[in-house]
PDB file of C-alpha atoms in Angstrom:
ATOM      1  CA  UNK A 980     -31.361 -52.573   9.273  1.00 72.00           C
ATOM      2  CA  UNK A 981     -31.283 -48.706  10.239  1.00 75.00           C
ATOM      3  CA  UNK A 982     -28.186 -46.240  11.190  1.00 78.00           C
ATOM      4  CA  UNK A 983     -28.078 -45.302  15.143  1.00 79.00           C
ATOM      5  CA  UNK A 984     -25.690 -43.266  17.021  1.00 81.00           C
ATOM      6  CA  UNK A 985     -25.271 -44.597  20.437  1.00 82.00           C
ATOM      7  CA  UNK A 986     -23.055 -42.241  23.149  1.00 83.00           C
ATOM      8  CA  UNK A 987     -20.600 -43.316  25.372  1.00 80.00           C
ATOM      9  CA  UNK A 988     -19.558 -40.552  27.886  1.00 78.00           C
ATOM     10  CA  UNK A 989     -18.442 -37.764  25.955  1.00 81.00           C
ATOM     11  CA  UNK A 990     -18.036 -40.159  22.655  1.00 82.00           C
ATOM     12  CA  UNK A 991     -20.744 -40.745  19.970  1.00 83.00           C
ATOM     13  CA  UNK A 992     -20.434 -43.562  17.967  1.00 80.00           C
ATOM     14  CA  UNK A 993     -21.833 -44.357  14.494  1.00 80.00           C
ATOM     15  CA  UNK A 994     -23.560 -48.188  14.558  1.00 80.00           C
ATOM     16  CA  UNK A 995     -25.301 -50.223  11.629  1.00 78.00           C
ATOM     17  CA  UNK A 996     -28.203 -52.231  14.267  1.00 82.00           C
ATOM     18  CA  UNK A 997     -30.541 -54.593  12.754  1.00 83.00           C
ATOM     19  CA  UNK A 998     -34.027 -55.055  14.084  1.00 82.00           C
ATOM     20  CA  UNK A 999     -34.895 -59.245  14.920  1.00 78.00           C
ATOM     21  CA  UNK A1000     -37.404 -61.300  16.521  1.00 80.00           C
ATOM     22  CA  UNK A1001     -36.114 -63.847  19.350  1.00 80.00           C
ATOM     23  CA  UNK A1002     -37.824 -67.296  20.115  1.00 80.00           C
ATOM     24  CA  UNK A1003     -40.648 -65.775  21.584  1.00 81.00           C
ATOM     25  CA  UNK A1004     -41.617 -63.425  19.150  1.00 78.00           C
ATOM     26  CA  UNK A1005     -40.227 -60.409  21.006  1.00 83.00           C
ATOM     27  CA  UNK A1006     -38.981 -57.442  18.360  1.00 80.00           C
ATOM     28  CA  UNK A1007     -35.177 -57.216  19.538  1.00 80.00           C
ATOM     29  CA  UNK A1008     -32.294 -55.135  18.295  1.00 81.00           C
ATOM     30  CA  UNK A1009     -28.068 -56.125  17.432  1.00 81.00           C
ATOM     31  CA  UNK A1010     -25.048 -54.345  16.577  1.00 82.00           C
ATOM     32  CA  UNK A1011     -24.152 -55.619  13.392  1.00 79.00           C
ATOM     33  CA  UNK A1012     -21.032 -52.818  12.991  1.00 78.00           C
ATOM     34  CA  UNK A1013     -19.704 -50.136  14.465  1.00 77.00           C
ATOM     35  CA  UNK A1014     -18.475 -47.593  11.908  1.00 75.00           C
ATOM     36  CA  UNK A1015     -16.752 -45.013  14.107  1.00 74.00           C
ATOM     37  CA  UNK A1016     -16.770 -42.361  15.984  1.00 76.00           C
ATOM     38  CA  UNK A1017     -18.798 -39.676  14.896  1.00 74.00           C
ATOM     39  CA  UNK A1018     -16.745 -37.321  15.369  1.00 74.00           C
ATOM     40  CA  UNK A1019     -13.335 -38.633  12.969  1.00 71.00           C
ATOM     41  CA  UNK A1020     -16.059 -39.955  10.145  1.00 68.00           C
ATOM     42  CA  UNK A1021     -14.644 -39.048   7.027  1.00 66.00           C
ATOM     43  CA  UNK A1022     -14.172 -39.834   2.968  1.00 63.00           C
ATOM     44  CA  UNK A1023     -13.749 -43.631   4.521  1.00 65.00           C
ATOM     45  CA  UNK A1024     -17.516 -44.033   5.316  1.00 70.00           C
ATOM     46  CA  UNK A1025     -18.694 -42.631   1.639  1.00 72.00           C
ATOM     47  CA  UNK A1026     -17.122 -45.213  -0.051  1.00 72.00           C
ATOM     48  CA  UNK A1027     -18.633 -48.321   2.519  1.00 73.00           C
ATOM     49  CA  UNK A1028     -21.661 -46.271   1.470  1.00 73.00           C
ATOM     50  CA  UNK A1029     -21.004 -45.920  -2.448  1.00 74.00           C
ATOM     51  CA  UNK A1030     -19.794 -50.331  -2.367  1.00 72.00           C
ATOM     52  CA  UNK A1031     -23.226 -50.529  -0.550  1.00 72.00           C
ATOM     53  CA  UNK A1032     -25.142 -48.891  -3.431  1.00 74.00           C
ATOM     54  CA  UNK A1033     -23.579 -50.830  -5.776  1.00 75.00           C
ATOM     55  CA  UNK A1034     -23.570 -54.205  -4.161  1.00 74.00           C
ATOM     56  CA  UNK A1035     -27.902 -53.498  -4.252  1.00 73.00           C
ATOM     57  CA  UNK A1036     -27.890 -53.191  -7.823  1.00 72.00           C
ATOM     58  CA  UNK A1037     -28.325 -49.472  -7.986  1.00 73.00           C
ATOM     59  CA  UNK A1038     -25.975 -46.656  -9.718  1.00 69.00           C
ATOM     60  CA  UNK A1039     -23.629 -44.854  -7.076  1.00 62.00           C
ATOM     61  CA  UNK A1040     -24.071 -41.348  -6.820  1.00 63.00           C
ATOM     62  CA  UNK A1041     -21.080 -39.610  -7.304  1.00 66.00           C
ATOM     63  CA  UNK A1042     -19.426 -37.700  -4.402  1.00 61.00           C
ATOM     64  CA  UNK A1043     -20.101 -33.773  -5.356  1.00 66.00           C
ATOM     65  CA  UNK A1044     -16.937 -32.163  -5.323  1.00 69.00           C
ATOM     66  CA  UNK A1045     -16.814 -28.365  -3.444  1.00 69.00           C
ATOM     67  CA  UNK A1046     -14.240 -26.325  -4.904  1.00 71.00           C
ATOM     68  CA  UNK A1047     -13.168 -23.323  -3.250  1.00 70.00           C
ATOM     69  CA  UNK A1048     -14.094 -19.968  -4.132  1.00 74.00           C
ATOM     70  CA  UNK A1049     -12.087 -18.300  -6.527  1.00 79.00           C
ATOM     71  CA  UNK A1050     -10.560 -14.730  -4.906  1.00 82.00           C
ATOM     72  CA  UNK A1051      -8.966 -12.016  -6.358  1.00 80.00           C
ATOM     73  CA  UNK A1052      -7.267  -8.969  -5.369  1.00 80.00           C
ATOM     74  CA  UNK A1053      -7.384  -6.285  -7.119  1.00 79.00           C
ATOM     75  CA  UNK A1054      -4.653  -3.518  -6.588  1.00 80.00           C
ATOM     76  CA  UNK A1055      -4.967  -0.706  -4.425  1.00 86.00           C
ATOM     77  CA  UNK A1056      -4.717   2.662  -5.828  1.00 88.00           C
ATOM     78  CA  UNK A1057      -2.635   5.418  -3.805  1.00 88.00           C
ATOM     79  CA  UNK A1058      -4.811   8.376  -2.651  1.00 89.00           C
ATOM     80  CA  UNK A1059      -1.835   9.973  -0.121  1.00 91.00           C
ATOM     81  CA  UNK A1060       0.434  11.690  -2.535  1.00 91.00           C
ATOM     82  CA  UNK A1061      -2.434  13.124  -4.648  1.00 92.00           C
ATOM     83  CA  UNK A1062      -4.481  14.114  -1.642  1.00 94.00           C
ATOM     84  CA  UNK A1063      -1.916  16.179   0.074  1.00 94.00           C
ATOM     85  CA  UNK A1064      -1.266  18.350  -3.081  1.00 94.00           C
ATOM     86  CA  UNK A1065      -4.928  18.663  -4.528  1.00 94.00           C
ATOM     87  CA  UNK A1066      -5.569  20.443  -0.564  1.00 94.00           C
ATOM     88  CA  UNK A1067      -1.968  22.057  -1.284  1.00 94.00           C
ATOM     89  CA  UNK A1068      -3.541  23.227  -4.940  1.00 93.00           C
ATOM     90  CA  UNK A1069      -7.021  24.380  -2.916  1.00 93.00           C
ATOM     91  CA  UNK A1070      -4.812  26.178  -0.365  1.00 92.00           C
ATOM     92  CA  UNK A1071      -2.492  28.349  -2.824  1.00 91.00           C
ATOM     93  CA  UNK A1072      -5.802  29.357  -4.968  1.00 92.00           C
ATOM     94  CA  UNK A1073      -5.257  27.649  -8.002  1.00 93.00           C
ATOM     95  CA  UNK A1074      -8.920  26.640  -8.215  1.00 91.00           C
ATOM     96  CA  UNK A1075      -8.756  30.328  -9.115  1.00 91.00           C
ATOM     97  CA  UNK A1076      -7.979  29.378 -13.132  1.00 91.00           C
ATOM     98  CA  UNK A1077     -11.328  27.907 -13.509  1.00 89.00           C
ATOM     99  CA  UNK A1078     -12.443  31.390 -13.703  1.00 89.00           C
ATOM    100  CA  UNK A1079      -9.804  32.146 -16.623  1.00 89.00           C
ATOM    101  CA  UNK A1080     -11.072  29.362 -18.935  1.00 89.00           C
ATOM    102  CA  UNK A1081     -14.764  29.906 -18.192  1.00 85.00           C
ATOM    103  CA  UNK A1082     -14.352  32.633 -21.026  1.00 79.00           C
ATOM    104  CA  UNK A1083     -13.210  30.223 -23.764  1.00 78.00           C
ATOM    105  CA  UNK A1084     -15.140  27.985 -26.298  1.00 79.00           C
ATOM    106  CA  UNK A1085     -13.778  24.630 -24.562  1.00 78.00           C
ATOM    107  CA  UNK A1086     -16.893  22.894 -22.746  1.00 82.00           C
ATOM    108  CA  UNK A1087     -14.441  20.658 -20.270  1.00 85.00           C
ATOM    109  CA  UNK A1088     -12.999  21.124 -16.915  1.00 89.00           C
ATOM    110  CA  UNK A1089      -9.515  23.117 -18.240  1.00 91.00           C
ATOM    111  CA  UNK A1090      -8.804  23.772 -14.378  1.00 92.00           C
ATOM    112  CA  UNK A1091      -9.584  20.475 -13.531  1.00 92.00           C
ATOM    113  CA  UNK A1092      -7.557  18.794 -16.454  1.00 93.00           C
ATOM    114  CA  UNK A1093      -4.523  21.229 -15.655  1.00 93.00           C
ATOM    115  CA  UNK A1094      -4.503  20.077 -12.487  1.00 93.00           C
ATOM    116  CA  UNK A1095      -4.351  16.412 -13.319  1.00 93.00           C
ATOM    117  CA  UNK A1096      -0.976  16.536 -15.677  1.00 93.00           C
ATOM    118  CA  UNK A1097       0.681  18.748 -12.814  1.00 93.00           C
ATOM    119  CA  UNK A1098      -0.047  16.202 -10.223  1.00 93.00           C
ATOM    120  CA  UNK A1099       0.668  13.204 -12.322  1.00 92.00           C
ATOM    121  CA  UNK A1100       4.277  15.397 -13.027  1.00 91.00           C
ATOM    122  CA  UNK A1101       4.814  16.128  -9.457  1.00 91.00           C
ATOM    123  CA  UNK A1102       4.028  11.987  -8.390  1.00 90.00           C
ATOM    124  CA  UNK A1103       4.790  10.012 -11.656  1.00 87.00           C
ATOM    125  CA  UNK A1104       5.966  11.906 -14.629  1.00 82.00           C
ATOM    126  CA  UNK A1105       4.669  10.358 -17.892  1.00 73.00           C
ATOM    127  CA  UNK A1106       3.850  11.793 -21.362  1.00 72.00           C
ATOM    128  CA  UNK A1107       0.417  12.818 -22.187  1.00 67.00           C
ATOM    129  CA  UNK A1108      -0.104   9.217 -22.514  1.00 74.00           C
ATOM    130  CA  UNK A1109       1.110   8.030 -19.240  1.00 87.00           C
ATOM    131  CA  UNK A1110      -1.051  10.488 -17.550  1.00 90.00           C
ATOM    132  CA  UNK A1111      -4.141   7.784 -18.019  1.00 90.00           C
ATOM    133  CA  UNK A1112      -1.704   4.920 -17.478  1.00 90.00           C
ATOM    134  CA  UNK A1113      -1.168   6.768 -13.857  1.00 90.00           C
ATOM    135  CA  UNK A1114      -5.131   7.719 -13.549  1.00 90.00           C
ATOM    136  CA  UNK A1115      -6.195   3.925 -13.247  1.00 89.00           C
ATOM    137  CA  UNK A1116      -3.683   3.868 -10.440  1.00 89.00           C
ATOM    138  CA  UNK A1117      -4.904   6.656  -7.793  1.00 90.00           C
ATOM    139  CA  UNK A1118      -7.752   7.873  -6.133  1.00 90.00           C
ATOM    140  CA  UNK A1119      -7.991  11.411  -7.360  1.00 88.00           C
ATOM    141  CA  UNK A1120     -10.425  13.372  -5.234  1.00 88.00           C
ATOM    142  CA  UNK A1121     -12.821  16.044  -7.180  1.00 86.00           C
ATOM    143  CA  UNK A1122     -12.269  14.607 -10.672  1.00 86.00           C
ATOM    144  CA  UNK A1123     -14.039  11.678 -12.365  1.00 85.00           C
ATOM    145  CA  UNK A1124     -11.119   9.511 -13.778  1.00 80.00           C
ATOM    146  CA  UNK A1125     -12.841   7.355 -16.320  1.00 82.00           C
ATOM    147  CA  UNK A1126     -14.274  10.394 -17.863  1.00 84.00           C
ATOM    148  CA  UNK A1127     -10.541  12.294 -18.942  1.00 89.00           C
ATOM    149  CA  UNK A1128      -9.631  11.364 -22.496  1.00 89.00           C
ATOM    150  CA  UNK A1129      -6.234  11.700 -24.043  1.00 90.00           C
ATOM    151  CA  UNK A1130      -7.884  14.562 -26.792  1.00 91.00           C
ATOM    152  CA  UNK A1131      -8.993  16.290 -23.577  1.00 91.00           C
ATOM    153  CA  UNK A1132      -5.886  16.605 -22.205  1.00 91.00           C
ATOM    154  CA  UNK A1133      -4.016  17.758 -25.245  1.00 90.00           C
ATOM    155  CA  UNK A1134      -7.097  20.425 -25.603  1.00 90.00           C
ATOM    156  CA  UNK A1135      -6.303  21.391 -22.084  1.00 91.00           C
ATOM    157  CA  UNK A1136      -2.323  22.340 -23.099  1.00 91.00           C
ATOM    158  CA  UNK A1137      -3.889  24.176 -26.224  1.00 90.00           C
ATOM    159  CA  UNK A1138      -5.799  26.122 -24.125  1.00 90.00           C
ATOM    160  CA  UNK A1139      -3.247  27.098 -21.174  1.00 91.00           C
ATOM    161  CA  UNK A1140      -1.302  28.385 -24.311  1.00 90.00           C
ATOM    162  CA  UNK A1141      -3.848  30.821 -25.783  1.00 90.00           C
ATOM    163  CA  UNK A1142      -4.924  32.075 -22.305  1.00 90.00           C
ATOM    164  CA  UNK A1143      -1.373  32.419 -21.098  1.00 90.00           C
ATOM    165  CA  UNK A1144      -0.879  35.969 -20.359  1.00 92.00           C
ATOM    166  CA  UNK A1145      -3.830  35.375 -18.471  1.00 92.00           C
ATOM    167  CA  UNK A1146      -2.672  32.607 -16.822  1.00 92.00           C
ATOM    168  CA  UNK A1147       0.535  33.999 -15.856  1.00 92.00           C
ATOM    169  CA  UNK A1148      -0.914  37.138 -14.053  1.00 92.00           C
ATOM    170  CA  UNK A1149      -3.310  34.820 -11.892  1.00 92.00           C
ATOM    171  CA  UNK A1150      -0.117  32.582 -11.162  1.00 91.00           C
ATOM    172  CA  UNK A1151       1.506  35.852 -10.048  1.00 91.00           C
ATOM    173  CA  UNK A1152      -0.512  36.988  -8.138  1.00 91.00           C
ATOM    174  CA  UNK A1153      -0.955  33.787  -6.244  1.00 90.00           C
ATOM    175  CA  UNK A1154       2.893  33.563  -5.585  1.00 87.00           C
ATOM    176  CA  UNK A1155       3.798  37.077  -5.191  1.00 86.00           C
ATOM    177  CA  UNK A1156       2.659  37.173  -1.216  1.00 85.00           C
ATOM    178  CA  UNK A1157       4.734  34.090  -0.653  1.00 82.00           C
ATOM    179  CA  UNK A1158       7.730  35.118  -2.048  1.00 78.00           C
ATOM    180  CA  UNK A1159       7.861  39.274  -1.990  1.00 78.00           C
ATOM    181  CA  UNK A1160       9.515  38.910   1.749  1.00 75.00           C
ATOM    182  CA  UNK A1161      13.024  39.383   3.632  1.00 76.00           C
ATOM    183  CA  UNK A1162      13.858  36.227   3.018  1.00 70.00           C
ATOM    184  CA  UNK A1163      17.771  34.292   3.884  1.00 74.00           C
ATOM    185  CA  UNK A1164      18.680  31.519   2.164  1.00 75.00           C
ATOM    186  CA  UNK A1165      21.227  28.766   4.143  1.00 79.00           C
ATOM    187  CA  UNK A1166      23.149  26.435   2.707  1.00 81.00           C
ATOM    188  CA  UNK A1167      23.791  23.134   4.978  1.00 81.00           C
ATOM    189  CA  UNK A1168      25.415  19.957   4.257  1.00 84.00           C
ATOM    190  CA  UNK A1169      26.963  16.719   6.207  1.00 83.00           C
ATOM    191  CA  UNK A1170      29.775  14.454   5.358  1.00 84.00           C
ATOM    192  CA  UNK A1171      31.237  11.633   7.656  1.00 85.00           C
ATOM    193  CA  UNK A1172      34.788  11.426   7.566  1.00 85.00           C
ATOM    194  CA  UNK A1173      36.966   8.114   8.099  1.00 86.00           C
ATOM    195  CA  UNK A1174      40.467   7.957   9.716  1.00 84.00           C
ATOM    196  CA  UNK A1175      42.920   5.364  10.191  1.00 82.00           C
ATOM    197  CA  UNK A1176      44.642   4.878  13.690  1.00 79.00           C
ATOM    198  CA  UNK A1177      44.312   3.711  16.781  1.00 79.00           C
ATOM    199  CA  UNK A1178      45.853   6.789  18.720  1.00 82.00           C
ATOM    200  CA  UNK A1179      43.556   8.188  21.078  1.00 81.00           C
ATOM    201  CA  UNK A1180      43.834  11.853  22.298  1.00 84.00           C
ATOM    202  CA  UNK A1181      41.690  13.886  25.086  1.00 86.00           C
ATOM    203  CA  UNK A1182      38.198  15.064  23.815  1.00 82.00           C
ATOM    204  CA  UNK A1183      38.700  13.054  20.604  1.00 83.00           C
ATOM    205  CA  UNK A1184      36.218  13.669  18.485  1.00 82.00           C
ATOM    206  CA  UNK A1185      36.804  10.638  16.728  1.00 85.00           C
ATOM    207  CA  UNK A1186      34.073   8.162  17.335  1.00 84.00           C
ATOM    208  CA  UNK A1187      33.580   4.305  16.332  1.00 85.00           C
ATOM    209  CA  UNK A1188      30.332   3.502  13.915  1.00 85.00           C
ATOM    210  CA  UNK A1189      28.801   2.485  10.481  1.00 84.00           C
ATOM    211  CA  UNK A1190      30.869   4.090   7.811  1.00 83.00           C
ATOM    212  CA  UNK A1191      29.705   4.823   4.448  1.00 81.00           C
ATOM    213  CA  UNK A1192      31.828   1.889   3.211  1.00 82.00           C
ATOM    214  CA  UNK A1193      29.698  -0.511   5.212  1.00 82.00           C
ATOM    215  CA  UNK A1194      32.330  -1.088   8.022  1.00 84.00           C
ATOM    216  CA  UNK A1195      32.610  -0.292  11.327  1.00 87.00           C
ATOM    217  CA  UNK A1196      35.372   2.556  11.499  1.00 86.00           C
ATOM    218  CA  UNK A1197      36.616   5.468  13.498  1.00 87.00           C
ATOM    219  CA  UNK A1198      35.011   8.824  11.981  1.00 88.00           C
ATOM    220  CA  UNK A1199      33.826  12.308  12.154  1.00 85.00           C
ATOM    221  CA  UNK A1200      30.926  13.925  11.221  1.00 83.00           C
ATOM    222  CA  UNK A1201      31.754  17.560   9.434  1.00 83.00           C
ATOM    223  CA  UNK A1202      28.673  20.013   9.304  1.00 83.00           C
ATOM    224  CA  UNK A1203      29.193  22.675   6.815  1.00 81.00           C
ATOM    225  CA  UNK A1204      26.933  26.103   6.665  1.00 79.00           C
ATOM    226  CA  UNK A1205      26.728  29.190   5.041  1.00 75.00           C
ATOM    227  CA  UNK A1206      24.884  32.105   5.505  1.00 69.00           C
ATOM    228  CA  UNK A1207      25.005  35.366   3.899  1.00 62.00           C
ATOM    229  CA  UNK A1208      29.080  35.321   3.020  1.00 57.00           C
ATOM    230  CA  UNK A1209      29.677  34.131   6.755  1.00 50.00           C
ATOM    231  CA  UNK A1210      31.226  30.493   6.299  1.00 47.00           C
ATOM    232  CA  UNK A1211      30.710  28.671   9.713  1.00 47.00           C
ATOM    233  CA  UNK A1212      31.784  24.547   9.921  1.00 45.00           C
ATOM    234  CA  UNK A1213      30.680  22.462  12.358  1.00 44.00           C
ATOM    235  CA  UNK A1214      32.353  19.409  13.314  1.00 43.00           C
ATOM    236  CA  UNK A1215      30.510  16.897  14.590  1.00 45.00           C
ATOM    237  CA  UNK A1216      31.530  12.603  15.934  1.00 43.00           C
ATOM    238  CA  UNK A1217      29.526   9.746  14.784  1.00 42.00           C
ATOM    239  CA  UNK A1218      28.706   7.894  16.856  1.00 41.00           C
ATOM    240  CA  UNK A1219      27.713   4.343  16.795  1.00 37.00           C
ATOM    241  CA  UNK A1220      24.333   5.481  18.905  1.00 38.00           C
ATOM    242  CA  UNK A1221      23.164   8.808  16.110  1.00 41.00           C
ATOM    243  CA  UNK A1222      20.954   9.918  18.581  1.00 36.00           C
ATOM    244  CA  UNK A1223      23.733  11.392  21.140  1.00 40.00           C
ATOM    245  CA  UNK A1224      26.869  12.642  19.284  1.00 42.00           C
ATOM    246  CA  UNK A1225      29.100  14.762  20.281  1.00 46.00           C
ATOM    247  CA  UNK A1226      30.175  18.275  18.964  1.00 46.00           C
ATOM    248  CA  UNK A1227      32.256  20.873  19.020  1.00 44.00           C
ATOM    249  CA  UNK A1228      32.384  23.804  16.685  1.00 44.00           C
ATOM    250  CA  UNK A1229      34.995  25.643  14.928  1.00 46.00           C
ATOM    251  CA  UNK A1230      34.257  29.272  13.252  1.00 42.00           C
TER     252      UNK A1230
END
């Protein structure tokens, strides 16, 4: 008695056939069972073939079980944010401090360490401590995180302090080009304002839309500017569409 998968047109079939000898001696085979198809065979047929093993008199070997792989995710540390201002530090020539703390007794990276604690202020400001909370969380470029100790960065501050007239006159002289122009300064601000009504007049400025109290209203947009003790306003509608409002100005 043997296992043989017969097909029928696009269907394959699993058979138990037993092998026999007819009257005149001829080996012929029989169905004795068909189990299935073989394509929908399933946990069903392991346990006709465990009560098998066990009706024979020998011990059933037990179905191995496949668990699934065990996945974790780990999470992502930001690299954006810290990215952007260690090419904005490169840019303004702060990398030009490494050459103030090359003449001290400290064997670290001051420049490098500096760096870190004004970053880590500028994305997520922590105390001294925090700073290597925040470290296992980015992707800072030019600086090997697992290497920065908590006694390096408090050697860091002690050394900013003792080289800081030093400091100071680099950090001048970095900023002074950037800020030693004509320069105006312009104050700008907007405000919606809300009215009540449902009087209409000619060029009403006066438009329907989201109001800051989180209802659709009649309102105003006022723009207000100053430059150089000249006070201009600017009225402006909102609109329910932002990207088209109206405006008209008033000196």
């Amino acid at each position: 008695m043997h296992v043989k998968i017969t097909t029928s047109g696009s269907r394959r079939y699993v058979q138990l056939v037993e092998s026999y000898r007819d009257d005149a001696g001829k080996v012929k085979k029989r169905t004795v069972a068909t189990l299935g198809r073989l394509d929908q065979v399933d946990s069903q047929l392991n346990a006709v073939i465990q009560g098998l093993i066990k009706v024979s008199g020998q011990v059933p070997t037990p179905t191995p079980t496949i668990s699934s792989p065990s996945i974790a995710f780990e999470a992502a540390r930001a690299f954006g944010d810290v990215w952007a201002l260690t090419e904005l530090w490169k840019d303004l020539g702060f990398s030009a401090l490494r050459q103030v703390f090359r003449k001290t007794r400290h064997t670290t990276d001051v420049e490098a360490l500096i760096r870190v604690m004004v970053l880590n202020r500028l994305c997520d400001p922590e105390s001294k401590l925090g700073v290597l909370r925040w470290l296992e969380t980015v992707a800072l470029p030019d600086v090997t995180v697992t290497a920065i100790t908590h006694q390096q960065l408090l050697r860091s501050m002690d050394a900013l302090m003792e080289q800081q007239s030093a400091v100071d006159a680099v950090v001048a002289g970095l900023l002074r080009p950037l800020i030693d122009q004509d320069l105006s300064v312009v104050f700008y601000d907007l405000t919606t304002i809300r009215s009540e009504g449902l009087v209409t007049v000619p060029q009403d400025v006066r438009q329907f839309g989201m109001a800051k109290e989180g209802l659709i209203a009649r309102q105003f947009m006022l723009g207000a500017c100053r430059l150089q003790r000249v006070c201009r306003s600017t009225m402006r509608s909102s609109m329910a569409t932002p990207l088209r409002p109206k405006r008209c100005c008033r000196p």
